[in-house]
PDB file of C-alpha atoms in Angstrom:
ATOM      1  CA  MET A   1      31.479  -0.312 -20.192  1.00  0.00           C
ATOM      2  CA  GLU A   2      32.091   2.239 -17.384  1.00  0.00           C
ATOM      3  CA  ALA A   3      31.084  -0.527 -14.741  1.00  0.00           C
ATOM      4  CA  LEU A   4      33.705  -2.790 -16.365  1.00  0.00           C
ATOM      5  CA  LYS A   5      36.258  -0.178 -16.122  1.00  0.00           C
ATOM      6  CA  GLN A   6      35.545   0.482 -12.496  1.00  0.00           C
ATOM      7  CA  ARG A   7      35.850  -3.257 -11.826  1.00  0.00           C
ATOM      8  CA  VAL A   8      39.256  -3.429 -13.314  1.00  0.00           C
ATOM      9  CA  GLY A   9      40.377  -0.220 -11.995  1.00  0.00           C
ATOM     10  CA  GLY A  10      40.383   1.742 -15.111  1.00  0.00           C
ATOM     11  CA  ALA A  11      41.076   0.864 -18.697  1.00  0.00           C
ATOM     12  CA  ILE A  12      43.623  -1.801 -19.457  1.00  0.00           C
ATOM     13  CA  PRO A  13      46.676  -0.244 -20.783  1.00  0.00           C
ATOM     14  CA  ASP A  14      47.283  -0.952 -24.508  1.00  0.00           C
ATOM     15  CA  GLY A  15      50.649  -2.513 -23.795  1.00  0.00           C
ATOM     16  CA  GLN A  16      49.153  -4.965 -21.424  1.00  0.00           C
ATOM     17  CA  ALA A  17      46.272  -5.937 -23.567  1.00  0.00           C
ATOM     18  CA  PRO A  18      48.093  -8.646 -25.547  1.00  0.00           C
ATOM     19  CA  LYS A  19      49.337 -10.439 -22.535  1.00  0.00           C
ATOM     20  CA  ILE A  20      46.052 -10.354 -20.749  1.00  0.00           C
ATOM     21  CA  LEU A  21      44.035 -11.499 -23.899  1.00  0.00           C
ATOM     22  CA  LEU A  22      46.473 -14.313 -24.714  1.00  0.00           C
ATOM     23  CA  LYS A  23      46.360 -15.567 -21.186  1.00  0.00           C
ATOM     24  CA  THR A  24      42.761 -15.513 -21.413  1.00  0.00           C
ATOM     25  CA  MET A  25      42.671 -17.411 -24.699  1.00  0.00           C
ATOM     26  CA  SER A  26      45.026 -20.031 -23.428  1.00  0.00           C
ATOM     27  CA  ARG A  27      42.539 -21.135 -20.884  1.00  0.00           C
ATOM     28  CA  MET A  28      39.487 -20.896 -23.153  1.00  0.00           C
ATOM     29  CA  VAL A  29      40.120 -24.147 -25.180  1.00  0.00           C
ATOM     30  CA  PRO A  30      40.671 -26.311 -22.004  1.00  0.00           C
ATOM     31  CA  MET A  31      37.839 -24.800 -20.514  1.00  0.00           C
ATOM     32  CA  ALA A  32      35.641 -25.493 -23.588  1.00  0.00           C
ATOM     33  CA  LYS A  33      36.985 -29.171 -23.650  1.00  0.00           C
ATOM     34  CA  GLU A  34      35.700 -29.553 -19.834  1.00  0.00           C
ATOM     35  CA  ARG A  35      32.276 -28.181 -20.771  1.00  0.00           C
ATOM     36  CA  GLU A  36      31.959 -30.423 -23.717  1.00  0.00           C
ATOM     37  CA  GLN A  37      32.992 -33.526 -21.659  1.00  0.00           C
ATOM     38  CA  ALA A  38      30.510 -32.628 -19.029  1.00  0.00           C
ATOM     39  CA  GLY A  39      27.823 -32.324 -21.610  1.00  0.00           C
ATOM     40  CA  GLU A  40      27.475 -28.752 -21.504  1.00  0.00           C
ATOM     41  CA  LEU A  41      27.460 -28.427 -25.240  1.00  0.00           C
ATOM     42  CA  GLU A  42      26.067 -24.914 -25.595  1.00  0.00           C
ATOM     43  CA  ASN A  43      28.694 -23.503 -23.194  1.00  0.00           C
ATOM     44  CA  ALA A  44      31.507 -25.249 -25.078  1.00  0.00           C
ATOM     45  CA  TYR A  45      30.360 -23.979 -28.391  1.00  0.00           C
ATOM     46  CA  VAL A  46      30.284 -20.424 -27.057  1.00  0.00           C
ATOM     47  CA  LEU A  47      33.756 -20.804 -25.607  1.00  0.00           C
ATOM     48  CA  TYR A  48      35.177 -22.210 -28.808  1.00  0.00           C
ATOM     49  CA  MET A  49      33.525 -19.579 -30.925  1.00  0.00           C
ATOM     50  CA  ARG A  50      34.759 -16.757 -28.617  1.00  0.00           C
ATOM     51  CA  PHE A  51      38.348 -18.208 -28.903  1.00  0.00           C
ATOM     52  CA  VAL A  52      38.053 -18.190 -32.855  1.00  0.00           C
ATOM     53  CA  THR A  53      36.612 -14.621 -32.749  1.00  0.00           C
ATOM     54  CA  MET A  54      39.470 -13.332 -30.412  1.00  0.00           C
ATOM     55  CA  TYR A  55      42.028 -15.186 -32.378  1.00  0.00           C
ATOM     56  CA  THR A  56      40.901 -13.721 -35.904  1.00  0.00           C
ATOM     57  CA  THR A  57      40.526 -10.285 -34.338  1.00  0.00           C
ATOM     58  CA  MET A  58      43.970 -10.203 -32.965  1.00  0.00           C
ATOM     59  CA  SER A  59      45.678 -11.738 -35.635  1.00  0.00           C
ATOM     60  CA  SER A  60      44.089  -9.493 -38.295  1.00  0.00           C
ATOM     61  CA  GLY A  61      44.053  -6.268 -36.358  1.00  0.00           C
ATOM     62  CA  LYS A  62      40.491  -5.308 -37.396  1.00  0.00           C
ATOM     63  CA  ASP A  63      38.352  -3.665 -34.745  1.00  0.00           C
ATOM     64  CA  LEU A  64      41.507  -2.723 -32.642  1.00  0.00           C
ATOM     65  CA  THR A  65      42.564   0.721 -31.770  1.00  0.00           C
ATOM     66  CA  ALA A  66      45.800   1.805 -33.426  1.00  0.00           C
ATOM     67  CA  ALA A  67      47.686   1.492 -30.074  1.00  0.00           C
ATOM     68  CA  ARG A  68      46.395  -2.031 -29.596  1.00  0.00           C
ATOM     69  CA  ARG A  69      47.079  -2.976 -33.109  1.00  0.00           C
ATOM     70  CA  ALA A  70      50.696  -1.807 -32.612  1.00  0.00           C
ATOM     71  CA  ALA A  71      50.822  -3.752 -29.484  1.00  0.00           C
ATOM     72  CA  PHE A  72      49.850  -7.092 -31.264  1.00  0.00           C
ATOM     73  CA  LYS A  73      52.517  -6.467 -33.667  1.00  0.00           C
ATOM     74  CA  THR A  74      55.314  -6.998 -31.266  1.00  0.00           C
ATOM     75  CA  GLN A  75      57.422 -10.073 -31.678  1.00  0.00           C
ATOM     76  CA  ALA A  76      56.384 -11.510 -28.488  1.00  0.00           C
ATOM     77  CA  ALA A  77      52.548 -11.194 -29.355  1.00  0.00           C
ATOM     78  CA  LYS A  78      53.096 -12.621 -32.790  1.00  0.00           C
ATOM     79  CA  GLU A  79      54.883 -15.627 -31.411  1.00  0.00           C
ATOM     80  CA  GLU A  80      52.122 -16.201 -28.898  1.00  0.00           C
ATOM     81  CA  LEU A  81      49.478 -15.972 -31.616  1.00  0.00           C
ATOM     82  CA  ALA A  82      51.474 -18.396 -33.718  1.00  0.00           C
ATOM     83  CA  LYS A  83      51.449 -20.875 -30.876  1.00  0.00           C
ATOM     84  CA  LEU A  84      47.621 -20.511 -30.617  1.00  0.00           C
ATOM     85  CA  LYS A  85      47.064 -21.125 -34.457  1.00  0.00           C
ATOM     86  CA  PRO A  86      46.537 -25.050 -33.997  1.00  0.00           C
ATOM     87  CA  ASP A  87      44.188 -24.410 -31.150  1.00  0.00           C
ATOM     88  CA  ALA A  88      42.241 -22.020 -33.236  1.00  0.00           C
ATOM     89  CA  LEU A  89      41.836 -24.443 -36.102  1.00  0.00           C
ATOM     90  CA  ARG A  90      40.954 -27.293 -33.650  1.00  0.00           C
ATOM     91  CA  ALA A  91      38.441 -24.908 -31.994  1.00  0.00           C
ATOM     92  CA  MET A  92      36.701 -24.130 -35.203  1.00  0.00           C
ATOM     93  CA  GLU A  93      36.486 -27.665 -36.047  1.00  0.00           C
ATOM     94  CA  ARG A  94      34.923 -28.451 -32.659  1.00  0.00           C
ATOM     95  CA  ALA A  95      32.640 -25.542 -32.907  1.00  0.00           C
ATOM     96  CA  GLU A  96      31.269 -26.610 -36.368  1.00  0.00           C
ATOM     97  CA  ALA A  97      30.782 -30.148 -35.010  1.00  0.00           C
ATOM     98  CA  LEU A  98      28.994 -28.706 -32.050  1.00  0.00           C
ATOM     99  CA  HIS A  99      26.823 -26.491 -34.313  1.00  0.00           C
ATOM    100  CA  VAL A 100      25.513 -29.622 -36.304  1.00  0.00           C
ATOM    101  CA  LEU A 101      24.747 -31.540 -32.863  1.00  0.00           C
ATOM    102  CA  LEU A 102      23.126 -28.566 -31.261  1.00  0.00           C
ATOM    103  CA  LYS A 103      21.083 -27.672 -34.446  1.00  0.00           C
ATOM    104  CA  ALA A 104      19.794 -31.344 -34.585  1.00  0.00           C
ATOM    105  CA  ARG A 105      18.937 -31.282 -30.875  1.00  0.00           C
ATOM    106  CA  PHE A 106      17.017 -28.005 -31.139  1.00  0.00           C
ATOM    107  CA  ASP A 107      15.390 -28.893 -34.349  1.00  0.00           C
ATOM    108  CA  ALA A 108      14.152 -32.315 -32.637  1.00  0.00           C
ATOM    109  CA  ALA A 109      13.058 -30.367 -29.570  1.00  0.00           C
ATOM    110  CA  ALA A 110      11.103 -27.827 -31.777  1.00  0.00           C
ATOM    111  CA  GLY A 111       9.569 -30.761 -33.779  1.00  0.00           C
ATOM    112  CA  ALA A 112       8.493 -32.502 -30.703  1.00  0.00           C
ATOM    113  CA  ALA A 113       6.883 -29.317 -29.317  1.00  0.00           C
ATOM    114  CA  ALA A 114       4.959 -28.792 -32.669  1.00  0.00           C
ATOM    115  CA  ALA A 115       3.767 -32.275 -32.627  1.00  0.00           C
ATOM    116  CA  ALA A 116       2.536 -31.877 -29.015  1.00  0.00           C
ATOM    117  CA  ALA A 117       0.769 -28.914 -30.023  1.00  0.00           C
ATOM    118  CA  VAL A 118      -1.210 -30.374 -33.022  1.00  0.00           C
ATOM    119  CA  PRO A 119      -3.597 -32.712 -31.025  1.00  0.00           C
ATOM    120  CA  ALA A 120      -4.518 -29.705 -28.682  1.00  0.00           C
ATOM    121  CA  SER A 121      -5.244 -27.404 -31.403  1.00  0.00           C
ATOM    122  CA  THR A 122      -7.278 -30.108 -33.403  1.00  0.00           C
ATOM    123  CA  ALA A 123      -9.427 -30.752 -30.446  1.00  0.00           C
ATOM    124  CA  ALA A 124     -10.085 -27.211 -29.867  1.00  0.00           C
ATOM    125  CA  SER A 125     -11.081 -26.755 -33.470  1.00  0.00           C
ATOM    126  CA  THR A 126     -13.751 -29.331 -33.060  1.00  0.00           C
ATOM    127  CA  GLY A 127     -15.070 -27.907 -29.824  1.00  0.00           C
ATOM    128  CA  LYS A 128     -14.450 -31.000 -27.784  1.00  0.00           C
ATOM    129  CA  THR A 129     -11.950 -31.725 -25.175  1.00  0.00           C
ATOM    130  CA  ILE A 130      -9.650 -34.673 -25.476  1.00  0.00           C
ATOM    131  CA  GLY A 131     -11.506 -36.582 -22.732  1.00  0.00           C
ATOM    132  CA  ALA A 132     -14.787 -35.748 -24.312  1.00  0.00           C
ATOM    133  CA  ALA A 133     -13.591 -36.969 -27.843  1.00  0.00           C
ATOM    134  CA  ARG A 134     -12.469 -40.185 -26.330  1.00  0.00           C
ATOM    135  CA  ALA A 135     -15.824 -40.735 -24.538  1.00  0.00           C
ATOM    136  CA  GLY A 136     -17.970 -39.767 -27.433  1.00  0.00           C
TER     137      GLY A 136
END
């Protein structure tokens, strides 16, 4: 955390936090769409989920310091969050859809890896190599 503070020149002032975070959030959904279209589904999923997490944290005020919670209660911050609500709903829908696709992909890969491992273990248990089993 200290390294991050040094990189940004100190802590982000509480009054600036909403502006910075909302600006970051406004870029996340288009970036996630780009990643999804490029076939980088894992990256898109992570971006969508980060967006949803940030949105819910800022709108609920949980896990925020009292000063930051007060900063997000300003009229300007509330209006910006309201503008992002449709994006949050779409991001959640896309994240759920990507979750299903990624789970199917990883399950298929795990199944293929397990299937490839079975013949090798069977040959090892009989004491023969695959080539010797074919020849004999």
